[in-house]
Amino acid sequence: MTSSPTPGLTRFNALDDGAATAELHEVCASSAWGGKLLAQRPFATTDALFSANESAMAELTAEDLAEAMSGHAPIGRPKPGDPTSAREQRGMAGASEELKNELLELNLAYQEKFGHVFLICATGATGAFMRDAVKVRIENSPEQERETARGELVKINKIRLTRLVEEGA
């Protein structure tokens, strides 16, 4: 972990609030989450930024979580023209049509039960891993699943924040 600010973190800290808000929105669609991180700038280290992510995510209401999840494409169907979704869902690229169809059906059943997309940190995960995860998680209660999704969002946001402070230099 980083003990001093990276050039990308220094750049992010120096952005005006509007530009920083826009960059945070690309990381997470929750305006409450973005506001909490924005209020803590400047961050001395990337560890401090990651800690702020975890704290802000822990404080989100069910409505805030729904807003955060609304920014995510269903697994196997990245948003057209969205390189972030495509990169994060790369594990689906080699999936068979059978697996893609099975995941589509599971996604629809999950969404019907919980009212939001199946959210998993897909970076580095295979299509089979994600299919197996949705099969397990669809058995959760809404409360259990909300907390599981919250944990997945923490992981996704950390990956995206890392990219922001490393590639944003």
PDB file of C-alpha atoms in Angstrom:
ATOM      1  CA  MET A   1       0.000   0.000   0.000  1.00  0.00           C
ATOM      2  CA  THR A   2       1.036   3.575  -0.561  1.00  0.00           C
ATOM      3  CA  SER A   3       2.483   5.656   2.271  1.00  0.00           C
ATOM      4  CA  SER A   4       2.548   8.935   0.332  1.00  0.00           C
ATOM      5  CA  PRO A   5       0.296  10.432  -2.328  1.00  0.00           C
ATOM      6  CA  THR A   6       0.733   9.137  -5.860  1.00  0.00           C
ATOM      7  CA  PRO A   7       0.735  11.665  -8.713  1.00  0.00           C
ATOM      8  CA  GLY A   8      -2.809  10.519  -9.556  1.00  0.00           C
ATOM      9  CA  LEU A   9      -3.988  11.008  -5.978  1.00  0.00           C
ATOM     10  CA  THR A  10      -2.373  14.454  -5.902  1.00  0.00           C
ATOM     11  CA  ARG A  11      -4.196  15.289  -9.149  1.00  0.00           C
ATOM     12  CA  PHE A  12      -7.515  13.999  -7.750  1.00  0.00           C
ATOM     13  CA  ASN A  13      -7.071  15.999  -4.525  1.00  0.00           C
ATOM     14  CA  ALA A  14      -6.446  19.171  -6.581  1.00  0.00           C
ATOM     15  CA  LEU A  15      -9.588  18.861  -8.761  1.00  0.00           C
ATOM     16  CA  ASP A  16     -12.378  21.340  -8.205  1.00  0.00           C
ATOM     17  CA  ASP A  17     -15.427  19.818  -6.508  1.00  0.00           C
ATOM     18  CA  GLY A  18     -17.383  19.489  -9.760  1.00  0.00           C
ATOM     19  CA  ALA A  19     -14.642  17.583 -11.553  1.00  0.00           C
ATOM     20  CA  ALA A  20     -13.953  15.408  -8.503  1.00  0.00           C
ATOM     21  CA  THR A  21     -17.667  14.632  -8.166  1.00  0.00           C
ATOM     22  CA  ALA A  22     -17.794  13.565 -11.825  1.00  0.00           C
ATOM     23  CA  GLU A  23     -14.786  11.257 -11.367  1.00  0.00           C
ATOM     24  CA  LEU A  24     -16.265   9.753  -8.202  1.00  0.00           C
ATOM     25  CA  HIS A  25     -19.554   9.168 -10.029  1.00  0.00           C
ATOM     26  CA  GLU A  26     -17.632   7.087 -12.586  1.00  0.00           C
ATOM     27  CA  VAL A  27     -16.433   4.940  -9.680  1.00  0.00           C
ATOM     28  CA  CYS A  28     -19.810   4.629  -7.921  1.00  0.00           C
ATOM     29  CA  ALA A  29     -23.263   5.918  -8.918  1.00  0.00           C
ATOM     30  CA  SER A  30     -24.262   6.697  -5.323  1.00  0.00           C
ATOM     31  CA  SER A  31     -24.315  10.454  -4.788  1.00  0.00           C
ATOM     32  CA  ALA A  32     -24.207   9.906  -1.001  1.00  0.00           C
ATOM     33  CA  TRP A  33     -21.039   7.810  -1.338  1.00  0.00           C
ATOM     34  CA  GLY A  34     -19.447  10.410  -3.620  1.00  0.00           C
ATOM     35  CA  GLY A  35     -20.385  13.218  -1.239  1.00  0.00           C
ATOM     36  CA  LYS A  36     -18.805  11.416   1.699  1.00  0.00           C
ATOM     37  CA  LEU A  37     -15.531  10.922  -0.178  1.00  0.00           C
ATOM     38  CA  LEU A  38     -15.557  14.449  -1.542  1.00  0.00           C
ATOM     39  CA  ALA A  39     -15.936  15.848   1.985  1.00  0.00           C
ATOM     40  CA  GLN A  40     -12.814  13.996   3.144  1.00  0.00           C
ATOM     41  CA  ARG A  41     -10.446  15.362   0.505  1.00  0.00           C
ATOM     42  CA  PRO A  42      -7.539  15.829   0.405  1.00  0.00           C
ATOM     43  CA  PHE A  43      -6.445  12.243   0.999  1.00  0.00           C
ATOM     44  CA  ALA A  44      -2.906  11.855   2.321  1.00  0.00           C
ATOM     45  CA  THR A  45      -2.525   8.331   0.937  1.00  0.00           C
ATOM     46  CA  THR A  46      -4.329   5.822  -1.226  1.00  0.00           C
ATOM     47  CA  ASP A  47      -4.897   3.797   1.948  1.00  0.00           C
ATOM     48  CA  ALA A  48      -6.825   6.762   3.353  1.00  0.00           C
ATOM     49  CA  LEU A  49      -8.894   6.888   0.155  1.00  0.00           C
ATOM     50  CA  PHE A  50      -9.620   3.156   0.382  1.00  0.00           C
ATOM     51  CA  SER A  51     -10.563   3.495   4.049  1.00  0.00           C
ATOM     52  CA  ALA A  52     -12.925   6.347   3.163  1.00  0.00           C
ATOM     53  CA  ASN A  53     -14.510   4.095   0.521  1.00  0.00           C
ATOM     54  CA  GLU A  54     -15.161   1.389   3.104  1.00  0.00           C
ATOM     55  CA  SER A  55     -16.541   3.826   5.683  1.00  0.00           C
ATOM     56  CA  ALA A  56     -18.778   5.606   3.189  1.00  0.00           C
ATOM     57  CA  MET A  57     -20.115   2.316   1.840  1.00  0.00           C
ATOM     58  CA  ALA A  58     -20.879   1.084   5.372  1.00  0.00           C
ATOM     59  CA  GLU A  59     -22.984   4.205   5.985  1.00  0.00           C
ATOM     60  CA  LEU A  60     -25.140   3.959   2.864  1.00  0.00           C
ATOM     61  CA  THR A  61     -28.863   3.447   3.317  1.00  0.00           C
ATOM     62  CA  ALA A  62     -30.804   0.862   1.319  1.00  0.00           C
ATOM     63  CA  GLU A  63     -31.820   3.669  -1.062  1.00  0.00           C
ATOM     64  CA  ASP A  64     -28.207   4.789  -1.463  1.00  0.00           C
ATOM     65  CA  LEU A  65     -27.182   1.188  -2.214  1.00  0.00           C
ATOM     66  CA  ALA A  66     -29.931   0.925  -4.820  1.00  0.00           C
ATOM     67  CA  GLU A  67     -28.562   4.075  -6.460  1.00  0.00           C
ATOM     68  CA  ALA A  68     -25.031   2.613  -6.382  1.00  0.00           C
ATOM     69  CA  MET A  69     -26.213  -0.651  -7.948  1.00  0.00           C
ATOM     70  CA  SER A  70     -28.154   1.170 -10.657  1.00  0.00           C
ATOM     71  CA  GLY A  71     -24.820   2.163 -12.193  1.00  0.00           C
ATOM     72  CA  HIS A  72     -23.856  -1.449 -12.882  1.00  0.00           C
ATOM     73  CA  ALA A  73     -24.653  -3.468 -15.969  1.00  0.00           C
ATOM     74  CA  PRO A  74     -25.943  -7.036 -15.609  1.00  0.00           C
ATOM     75  CA  ILE A  75     -23.250  -9.711 -15.760  1.00  0.00           C
ATOM     76  CA  GLY A  76     -22.810 -10.819 -19.343  1.00  0.00           C
ATOM     77  CA  ARG A  77     -24.379  -7.658 -20.718  1.00  0.00           C
ATOM     78  CA  PRO A  78     -21.905  -4.768 -20.292  1.00  0.00           C
ATOM     79  CA  LYS A  79     -23.204  -1.352 -21.239  1.00  0.00           C
ATOM     80  CA  PRO A  80     -22.482  -0.610 -24.915  1.00  0.00           C
ATOM     81  CA  GLY A  81     -19.597   1.833 -25.211  1.00  0.00           C
ATOM     82  CA  ASP A  82     -18.669   1.454 -21.536  1.00  0.00           C
ATOM     83  CA  PRO A  83     -15.046   0.293 -21.334  1.00  0.00           C
ATOM     84  CA  THR A  84     -15.251  -0.096 -17.539  1.00  0.00           C
ATOM     85  CA  SER A  85     -18.109  -2.624 -17.702  1.00  0.00           C
ATOM     86  CA  ALA A  86     -16.435  -4.460 -20.574  1.00  0.00           C
ATOM     87  CA  ARG A  87     -13.074  -4.611 -18.743  1.00  0.00           C
ATOM     88  CA  GLU A  88     -14.612  -5.761 -15.482  1.00  0.00           C
ATOM     89  CA  GLN A  89     -16.705  -8.444 -17.179  1.00  0.00           C
ATOM     90  CA  ARG A  90     -13.863  -9.755 -19.340  1.00  0.00           C
ATOM     91  CA  GLY A  91     -14.309 -13.201 -17.741  1.00  0.00           C
ATOM     92  CA  MET A  92     -17.516 -13.619 -19.745  1.00  0.00           C
ATOM     93  CA  ALA A  93     -15.747 -13.161 -23.077  1.00  0.00           C
ATOM     94  CA  GLY A  94     -14.926 -16.835 -23.545  1.00  0.00           C
ATOM     95  CA  ALA A  95     -18.142 -18.181 -22.028  1.00  0.00           C
ATOM     96  CA  SER A  96     -20.199 -20.595 -24.104  1.00  0.00           C
ATOM     97  CA  GLU A  97     -23.612 -19.557 -25.389  1.00  0.00           C
ATOM     98  CA  GLU A  98     -25.093 -22.091 -22.983  1.00  0.00           C
ATOM     99  CA  LEU A  99     -23.365 -20.443 -20.011  1.00  0.00           C
ATOM    100  CA  LYS A 100     -24.348 -16.953 -21.203  1.00  0.00           C
ATOM    101  CA  ASN A 101     -27.990 -18.037 -21.541  1.00  0.00           C
ATOM    102  CA  GLU A 102     -27.957 -19.717 -18.136  1.00  0.00           C
ATOM    103  CA  LEU A 103     -26.495 -16.603 -16.559  1.00  0.00           C
ATOM    104  CA  LEU A 104     -29.096 -14.429 -18.289  1.00  0.00           C
ATOM    105  CA  GLU A 105     -31.901 -16.579 -16.848  1.00  0.00           C
ATOM    106  CA  LEU A 106     -30.321 -16.522 -13.385  1.00  0.00           C
ATOM    107  CA  ASN A 107     -29.813 -12.749 -13.597  1.00  0.00           C
ATOM    108  CA  LEU A 108     -33.484 -12.256 -14.451  1.00  0.00           C
ATOM    109  CA  ALA A 109     -34.623 -14.497 -11.572  1.00  0.00           C
ATOM    110  CA  TYR A 110     -32.251 -12.694  -9.197  1.00  0.00           C
ATOM    111  CA  GLN A 111     -33.457  -9.285 -10.352  1.00  0.00           C
ATOM    112  CA  GLU A 112     -37.078 -10.343  -9.929  1.00  0.00           C
ATOM    113  CA  LYS A 113     -36.396 -11.500  -6.366  1.00  0.00           C
ATOM    114  CA  PHE A 114     -34.216  -8.615  -5.194  1.00  0.00           C
ATOM    115  CA  GLY A 115     -35.210  -5.721  -7.462  1.00  0.00           C
ATOM    116  CA  HIS A 116     -31.671  -4.967  -8.654  1.00  0.00           C
ATOM    117  CA  VAL A 117     -28.927  -6.443 -10.791  1.00  0.00           C
ATOM    118  CA  PHE A 118     -26.769  -9.250  -9.467  1.00  0.00           C
ATOM    119  CA  LEU A 119     -23.678  -7.438  -8.262  1.00  0.00           C
ATOM    120  CA  ILE A 120     -20.342  -9.192  -7.983  1.00  0.00           C
ATOM    121  CA  CYS A 121     -16.773  -8.011  -8.283  1.00  0.00           C
ATOM    122  CA  ALA A 122     -16.329  -9.559 -11.720  1.00  0.00           C
ATOM    123  CA  THR A 123     -12.707  -8.517 -12.234  1.00  0.00           C
ATOM    124  CA  GLY A 124     -10.727 -11.702 -12.732  1.00  0.00           C
ATOM    125  CA  ALA A 125     -13.793 -13.944 -12.308  1.00  0.00           C
ATOM    126  CA  THR A 126     -14.853 -16.536 -14.859  1.00  0.00           C
ATOM    127  CA  GLY A 127     -18.372 -16.878 -16.184  1.00  0.00           C
ATOM    128  CA  ALA A 128     -18.718 -20.205 -14.351  1.00  0.00           C
ATOM    129  CA  PHE A 129     -17.630 -18.609 -11.059  1.00  0.00           C
ATOM    130  CA  MET A 130     -20.204 -15.826 -11.462  1.00  0.00           C
ATOM    131  CA  ARG A 131     -22.939 -18.321 -12.408  1.00  0.00           C
ATOM    132  CA  ASP A 132     -22.170 -20.391  -9.321  1.00  0.00           C
ATOM    133  CA  ALA A 133     -22.187 -17.269  -7.141  1.00  0.00           C
ATOM    134  CA  VAL A 134     -25.612 -16.146  -8.334  1.00  0.00           C
ATOM    135  CA  LYS A 135     -26.964 -19.678  -7.732  1.00  0.00           C
ATOM    136  CA  VAL A 136     -25.816 -19.471  -4.107  1.00  0.00           C
ATOM    137  CA  ARG A 137     -26.750 -15.859  -3.474  1.00  0.00           C
ATOM    138  CA  ILE A 138     -30.263 -16.101  -4.915  1.00  0.00           C
ATOM    139  CA  GLU A 139     -31.075 -18.152  -1.802  1.00  0.00           C
ATOM    140  CA  ASN A 140     -30.184 -15.218   0.491  1.00  0.00           C
ATOM    141  CA  SER A 141     -32.767 -13.105   2.246  1.00  0.00           C
ATOM    142  CA  PRO A 142     -33.083  -9.537   0.901  1.00  0.00           C
ATOM    143  CA  GLU A 143     -31.201  -8.261   3.976  1.00  0.00           C
ATOM    144  CA  GLN A 144     -28.362 -10.778   3.555  1.00  0.00           C
ATOM    145  CA  GLU A 145     -28.097  -9.998  -0.125  1.00  0.00           C
ATOM    146  CA  ARG A 146     -28.057  -6.244   0.431  1.00  0.00           C
ATOM    147  CA  GLU A 147     -25.057  -6.667   2.756  1.00  0.00           C
ATOM    148  CA  THR A 148     -23.331  -9.054   0.348  1.00  0.00           C
ATOM    149  CA  ALA A 149     -23.831  -6.552  -2.482  1.00  0.00           C
ATOM    150  CA  ARG A 150     -22.463  -3.790  -0.222  1.00  0.00           C
ATOM    151  CA  GLY A 151     -19.281  -5.846   0.250  1.00  0.00           C
ATOM    152  CA  GLU A 152     -18.997  -6.417  -3.500  1.00  0.00           C
ATOM    153  CA  LEU A 153     -19.371  -2.676  -4.103  1.00  0.00           C
ATOM    154  CA  VAL A 154     -16.499  -1.985  -1.682  1.00  0.00           C
ATOM    155  CA  LYS A 155     -14.279  -4.303  -3.777  1.00  0.00           C
ATOM    156  CA  ILE A 156     -15.429  -2.851  -7.104  1.00  0.00           C
ATOM    157  CA  ASN A 157     -14.958   0.714  -5.876  1.00  0.00           C
ATOM    158  CA  LYS A 158     -11.449  -0.077  -4.606  1.00  0.00           C
ATOM    159  CA  ILE A 159     -10.456  -1.420  -8.028  1.00  0.00           C
ATOM    160  CA  ARG A 160     -11.936   1.633  -9.729  1.00  0.00           C
ATOM    161  CA  LEU A 161     -10.354   4.048  -7.229  1.00  0.00           C
ATOM    162  CA  THR A 162      -6.993   2.357  -7.792  1.00  0.00           C
ATOM    163  CA  ARG A 163      -7.383   2.929 -11.522  1.00  0.00           C
ATOM    164  CA  LEU A 164      -8.413   6.540 -10.853  1.00  0.00           C
ATOM    165  CA  VAL A 165      -5.286   7.344  -8.820  1.00  0.00           C
ATOM    166  CA  GLU A 166      -2.901   5.275 -10.955  1.00  0.00           C
ATOM    167  CA  GLU A 167      -4.134   6.021 -14.469  1.00  0.00           C
ATOM    168  CA  GLY A 168      -5.440   9.471 -13.667  1.00  0.00           C
ATOM    169  CA  ALA A 169      -1.945  10.898 -13.190  1.00  0.00           C
TER     170      ALA A 169
END
